[in-house]
Amino acid sequence: MNVGVVGLGLIGGSMARAYKQAEHTVYAFDTDVKTMGYAMLANIVNGALTDKELQSLDLLFIALYPEASEEYLKQNAQLIPKTCTVIDLCGTKRRICDTGFALAQQYGFTFIGGHPMAGTQYSGIKYSRASLFKGAPMVIVPPVYDDIILLDNIKKLLEPAGFGSISVTTAAEHDRMIAFTSQLAHVVSNAYVKSETAKAHGGFSAGSYKDMTRVAWLNEKMWTELFMENNDYLSHELDLIIKSLTEYKDAIDNKDTARLQGLLRDGRIAKEQVDGK
């Protein structure tokens, strides 16, 4: 099939590699000329995604920042064939799905919200790989939830990526959950590493430090967009963790050994429960 990829960063580049490796014809677009040149020279794509190729696509992935994804759809919706399925790969879903579903209804193509649960702390096409999504979860937001034929078709379209599971949800539920599982973790990690003590951690740190700071190395422009778009759900999660941290601090400041031990026990039990142990 003919596959289009808009945006050749880590996610888009990996999608392009996966579908090219599966012997599909891949056309791509990126505003960065060097990125496009690299994609062509490295045989990651078959060619540039021009208006002509756009009109021949069976599947289109949009792997841009949220605002840019919306703008691309608005500017090119009239060129997307009715037989094409468009899947965005943004980290938030409410705004892009509102825009995508409306344009799909107007122009006749199929729009699906998507979020692959895979990545690294690094960005850019040079870190992309065909196996990035192998075994990883994929979350999708379809326009309807009781169309078995549609859902089966989406699964078939996504097969070359190698996802381990596909979950179906609403845009709002996706954004609520991702505020906790991803966005809060990035905020906490980014704030944690700002301690003056971090500058002298050499020789004193092991797995805990590495786990806590891995995602502090982030793309601040992209994550600012994602945080601000999802500010309601993220702010709620920040309120909860600030309240919880305050309880630990109060127990430590007051030398309340029993209270601190109870808080730590509650955290351990919570971890066991959420992990199903």
Short mmCIF file of C-alpha atoms in Angstrom, two decimals:
data_model
loop_
_atom_site.label_atom_id
_atom_site.label_comp_id
_atom_site.label_asym_id
_atom_site.label_seq_id
_atom_site.Cartn_x
_atom_site.Cartn_y
_atom_site.Cartn_z
CA MET A 1 0.00 0.00 0.00
CA ASN A 2 0.98 3.65 -0.32
CA VAL A 3 1.85 5.15 3.06
CA GLY A 4 2.49 8.79 3.88
CA VAL A 5 4.38 10.08 6.91
CA VAL A 6 4.28 13.76 7.84
CA GLY A 7 7.06 14.65 10.27
CA LEU A 8 10.27 12.61 10.36
CA GLY A 9 11.32 12.82 13.97
CA LEU A 10 11.80 9.81 16.21
CA ILE A 11 8.20 8.60 15.89
CA GLY A 12 7.56 9.50 12.27
CA GLY A 13 10.98 8.29 11.18
CA SER A 14 10.43 4.97 12.93
CA MET A 15 7.02 4.57 11.27
CA ALA A 16 8.58 5.27 7.89
CA ARG A 17 11.31 2.70 8.51
CA ALA A 18 8.86 0.04 9.71
CA TYR A 19 6.55 0.34 6.70
CA LYS A 20 9.42 0.61 4.23
CA GLN A 21 10.97 -2.52 5.76
CA ALA A 22 7.61 -4.26 5.30
CA GLU A 23 7.91 -3.41 1.59
CA HIS A 24 5.22 -0.75 1.42
CA THR A 25 5.77 2.40 -0.61
CA VAL A 26 6.50 5.26 1.79
CA TYR A 27 6.29 8.96 0.98
CA ALA A 28 7.28 11.52 3.58
CA PHE A 29 7.23 15.24 4.28
CA ASP A 30 9.33 17.23 6.72
CA THR A 31 9.95 20.97 6.77
CA ASP A 32 13.64 20.37 7.49
CA VAL A 33 15.49 19.95 4.20
CA LYS A 34 18.40 18.08 5.83
CA THR A 35 16.03 15.59 7.44
CA MET A 36 14.33 14.91 4.11
CA GLY A 37 17.69 14.53 2.41
CA TYR A 38 18.86 12.07 5.04
CA ALA A 39 15.63 10.05 4.75
CA MET A 40 16.10 9.77 0.99
CA LEU A 41 19.82 8.93 1.11
CA ALA A 42 19.35 6.37 3.89
CA ASN A 43 16.52 4.71 1.93
CA ILE A 44 14.08 5.30 4.78
CA VAL A 45 11.45 6.54 2.32
CA ASN A 46 10.68 6.06 -1.36
CA GLY A 47 10.11 9.71 -2.09
CA ALA A 48 8.72 13.08 -1.05
CA LEU A 49 5.07 13.40 -0.12
CA THR A 50 3.85 15.90 -2.70
CA ASP A 51 0.23 16.81 -3.42
CA LYS A 52 0.19 14.16 -6.15
CA GLU A 53 1.37 11.37 -3.84
CA LEU A 54 -0.95 12.56 -1.08
CA GLN A 55 -3.91 11.88 -3.33
CA SER A 56 -2.76 8.27 -3.86
CA LEU A 57 -2.37 7.24 -0.21
CA ASP A 58 -4.03 4.34 1.56
CA LEU A 59 -2.63 5.33 4.96
CA LEU A 60 -1.33 8.63 6.31
CA PHE A 61 0.51 9.14 9.60
CA ILE A 62 0.80 12.65 11.01
CA ALA A 63 3.72 12.81 13.45
CA LEU A 64 3.95 16.53 14.20
CA TYR A 65 3.44 18.67 17.30
CA PRO A 66 -0.28 19.13 18.12
CA GLU A 67 -0.75 22.61 16.60
CA ALA A 68 1.21 21.71 13.48
CA SER A 69 -0.81 18.51 13.09
CA GLU A 70 -4.05 20.48 13.14
CA GLU A 71 -2.71 22.98 10.61
CA TYR A 72 -1.52 20.25 8.27
CA LEU A 73 -4.92 18.59 8.32
CA LYS A 74 -6.75 21.85 7.73
CA GLN A 75 -4.52 22.77 4.81
CA ASN A 76 -4.51 19.36 3.12
CA ALA A 77 -7.81 17.66 4.00
CA GLN A 78 -9.28 18.36 0.58
CA LEU A 79 -6.46 16.37 -1.07
CA ILE A 80 -6.79 13.24 1.07
CA PRO A 81 -8.68 10.49 -0.81
CA LYS A 82 -11.85 9.05 0.69
CA THR A 83 -10.24 5.61 0.75
CA CYS A 84 -7.39 6.84 2.97
CA THR A 85 -7.12 6.31 6.74
CA VAL A 86 -5.39 9.13 8.60
CA ILE A 87 -3.79 8.38 11.97
CA ASP A 88 -2.25 11.16 14.01
CA LEU A 89 0.51 10.30 16.49
CA CYS A 90 0.30 13.25 18.88
CA GLY A 91 0.78 12.87 22.62
CA THR A 92 -2.59 14.48 23.38
CA LYS A 93 -5.86 13.69 21.71
CA ARG A 94 -8.76 16.06 22.43
CA ARG A 95 -7.98 18.96 20.09
CA ILE A 96 -6.56 16.94 17.21
CA CYS A 97 -9.45 14.47 17.34
CA ASP A 98 -12.05 17.28 17.32
CA THR A 99 -10.36 18.72 14.24
CA GLY A 100 -9.68 15.38 12.55
CA PHE A 101 -13.17 13.93 13.01
CA ALA A 102 -14.79 17.12 11.69
CA LEU A 103 -12.57 17.26 8.60
CA ALA A 104 -12.97 13.53 7.95
CA GLN A 105 -16.75 13.90 7.99
CA GLN A 106 -16.52 16.87 5.64
CA TYR A 107 -14.14 15.30 3.10
CA GLY A 108 -14.94 11.59 3.43
CA PHE A 109 -11.66 10.04 4.64
CA THR A 110 -11.28 8.13 7.91
CA PHE A 111 -9.54 9.79 10.85
CA ILE A 112 -8.18 7.90 13.85
CA GLY A 113 -6.48 9.40 16.88
CA GLY A 114 -3.36 7.43 17.77
CA HIS A 115 -0.61 7.42 20.39
CA PRO A 116 2.17 4.81 20.29
CA MET A 117 3.42 4.06 23.80
CA ALA A 118 7.05 3.93 22.75
CA GLY A 119 9.98 6.28 22.50
CA THR A 120 13.32 7.30 23.94
CA GLN A 121 14.67 10.42 25.62
CA TYR A 122 16.27 11.29 22.30
CA SER A 123 14.55 12.94 19.36
CA GLY A 124 15.20 13.16 15.65
CA ILE A 125 15.33 10.83 12.68
CA LYS A 126 18.86 9.64 13.47
CA TYR A 127 17.49 7.85 16.55
CA SER A 128 14.56 6.29 14.68
CA ARG A 129 14.43 2.56 14.06
CA ALA A 130 12.03 0.12 12.42
CA SER A 131 11.71 -1.90 15.63
CA LEU A 132 10.77 1.01 17.93
CA PHE A 133 7.12 -0.05 18.21
CA LYS A 134 7.67 -3.81 18.29
CA GLY A 135 5.71 -5.22 21.23
CA ALA A 136 4.68 -1.75 22.46
CA PRO A 137 1.10 -0.71 23.25
CA MET A 138 -0.79 1.51 20.80
CA VAL A 139 -3.74 3.61 21.96
CA ILE A 140 -6.33 4.59 19.35
CA VAL A 141 -9.31 6.92 19.41
CA PRO A 142 -11.76 5.95 16.63
CA PRO A 143 -14.77 8.04 15.56
CA VAL A 144 -17.10 5.22 16.73
CA TYR A 145 -16.53 2.34 19.13
CA ASP A 146 -18.95 -0.33 17.93
CA ASP A 147 -17.77 -0.71 14.33
CA ILE A 148 -15.97 -4.06 14.38
CA ILE A 149 -15.05 -3.83 10.70
CA LEU A 150 -13.42 -0.43 11.23
CA LEU A 151 -11.44 -1.60 14.27
CA ASP A 152 -10.29 -4.74 12.47
CA ASN A 153 -9.16 -2.65 9.50
CA ILE A 154 -7.17 -0.34 11.79
CA LYS A 155 -5.41 -3.34 13.35
CA LYS A 156 -4.48 -4.63 9.89
CA LEU A 157 -3.20 -1.22 8.81
CA LEU A 158 -0.99 -1.04 11.92
CA GLU A 159 0.46 -4.56 11.59
CA PRO A 160 3.76 -3.48 9.95
CA ALA A 161 4.60 -1.38 13.03
CA GLY A 162 4.55 -4.52 15.20
CA PHE A 163 2.57 -3.22 18.17
CA GLY A 164 2.06 -5.70 20.98
CA SER A 165 -1.44 -4.49 21.83
CA ILE A 166 -4.01 -1.95 20.67
CA SER A 167 -6.27 -0.21 23.18
CA VAL A 168 -9.42 1.69 22.23
CA THR A 169 -10.47 4.74 24.25
CA THR A 170 -11.93 8.24 24.06
CA ALA A 171 -9.87 11.37 23.55
CA ALA A 172 -10.72 12.67 27.02
CA GLU A 173 -9.88 9.40 28.76
CA HIS A 174 -6.60 9.20 26.87
CA ASP A 175 -5.61 12.69 27.98
CA ARG A 176 -6.63 12.02 31.59
CA MET A 177 -4.52 8.86 31.77
CA ILE A 178 -1.52 10.25 29.90
CA ALA A 179 -1.35 13.19 32.31
CA PHE A 180 -0.46 10.64 35.00
CA THR A 181 1.50 7.96 33.15
CA SER A 182 3.65 10.23 31.01
CA GLN A 183 3.34 13.97 31.53
CA LEU A 184 3.59 14.01 35.33
CA ALA A 185 6.66 11.76 35.14
CA HIS A 186 8.36 14.21 32.77
CA VAL A 187 7.58 17.20 35.01
CA VAL A 188 8.81 15.43 38.15
CA SER A 189 11.99 14.18 36.47
CA ASN A 190 12.73 17.59 35.00
CA ALA A 191 12.24 19.31 38.36
CA TYR A 192 14.16 16.66 40.32
CA VAL A 193 17.39 17.04 38.36
CA LYS A 194 17.49 20.82 39.04
CA SER A 195 18.75 20.21 42.60
CA GLU A 196 22.19 21.71 43.21
CA THR A 197 23.15 18.31 44.62
CA ALA A 198 22.75 16.76 41.16
CA LYS A 199 25.90 18.53 39.99
CA ALA A 200 27.97 16.48 42.43
CA HIS A 201 26.18 13.14 42.14
CA GLY A 202 29.08 11.32 40.46
CA GLY A 203 30.08 8.23 42.42
CA PHE A 204 26.94 8.40 44.57
CA SER A 205 24.25 7.42 42.08
CA ALA A 206 23.01 4.18 40.59
CA GLY A 207 19.74 2.85 39.21
CA SER A 208 17.39 5.08 41.21
CA TYR A 209 19.01 8.29 39.95
CA LYS A 210 19.09 7.05 36.37
CA ASP A 211 15.44 5.97 36.48
CA MET A 212 14.32 9.29 37.94
CA THR A 213 16.26 11.49 35.52
CA ARG A 214 15.97 9.62 32.21
CA VAL A 215 13.07 11.67 30.86
CA ALA A 216 14.41 14.98 32.19
CA TRP A 217 16.31 15.03 28.89
CA LEU A 218 13.36 16.17 26.80
CA ASN A 219 12.33 18.33 23.87
CA GLU A 220 11.09 21.40 25.74
CA LYS A 221 9.19 22.88 22.79
CA MET A 222 7.15 19.75 22.17
CA TRP A 223 6.49 19.00 25.83
CA THR A 224 5.43 22.59 26.53
CA GLU A 225 2.78 22.25 23.83
CA LEU A 226 1.60 18.93 25.23
CA PHE A 227 1.51 20.17 28.83
CA MET A 228 -0.37 23.36 27.98
CA GLU A 229 -2.93 21.54 25.84
CA ASN A 230 -3.53 19.08 28.67
CA ASN A 231 -3.19 21.63 31.47
CA ASP A 232 -6.43 20.68 33.25
CA TYR A 233 -5.62 17.00 33.73
CA LEU A 234 -1.91 17.64 34.35
CA SER A 235 -2.61 20.34 36.94
CA HIS A 236 -4.88 17.91 38.79
CA GLU A 237 -2.12 15.29 38.93
CA LEU A 238 0.38 17.91 40.12
CA ASP A 239 -2.00 18.93 42.93
CA LEU A 240 -2.18 15.30 44.07
CA ILE A 241 1.57 14.69 44.08
CA ILE A 242 2.33 18.03 45.78
CA LYS A 243 -0.17 17.12 48.52
CA SER A 244 1.43 13.69 48.90
CA LEU A 245 4.99 15.05 48.99
CA THR A 246 3.94 17.59 51.60
CA GLU A 247 2.78 14.74 53.83
CA TYR A 248 6.22 13.10 53.59
CA LYS A 249 7.97 16.41 54.29
CA ASP A 250 5.80 17.16 57.30
CA ALA A 251 6.52 13.72 58.78
CA ILE A 252 10.27 14.18 58.25
CA ASP A 253 10.30 17.77 59.58
CA ASN A 254 8.36 16.70 62.68
CA LYS A 255 10.49 13.58 63.15
CA ASP A 256 7.27 11.57 63.13
CA THR A 257 8.75 8.12 62.59
CA ALA A 258 5.43 6.28 62.78
CA ARG A 259 3.80 8.62 60.24
CA LEU A 260 6.71 8.33 57.81
CA GLN A 261 6.78 4.57 58.08
CA GLY A 262 3.04 4.48 57.43
CA LEU A 263 3.38 6.67 54.32
CA LEU A 264 6.17 4.47 52.98
CA ARG A 265 4.14 1.34 53.70
CA ASP A 266 1.12 2.80 51.90
CA GLY A 267 3.30 3.56 48.86
CA ARG A 268 4.71 0.04 48.80
CA ILE A 269 1.22 -1.47 49.02
CA ALA A 270 -0.05 0.86 46.29
CA LYS A 271 2.80 -0.27 44.02
CA GLU A 272 1.98 -3.93 44.68
CA GLN A 273 -1.69 -3.32 43.93
CA VAL A 274 -1.20 -1.42 40.67
CA ASP A 275 1.34 -4.01 39.45
CA GLY A 276 -1.01 -6.85 40.35
CA LYS A 277 1.35 -8.51 42.83
#
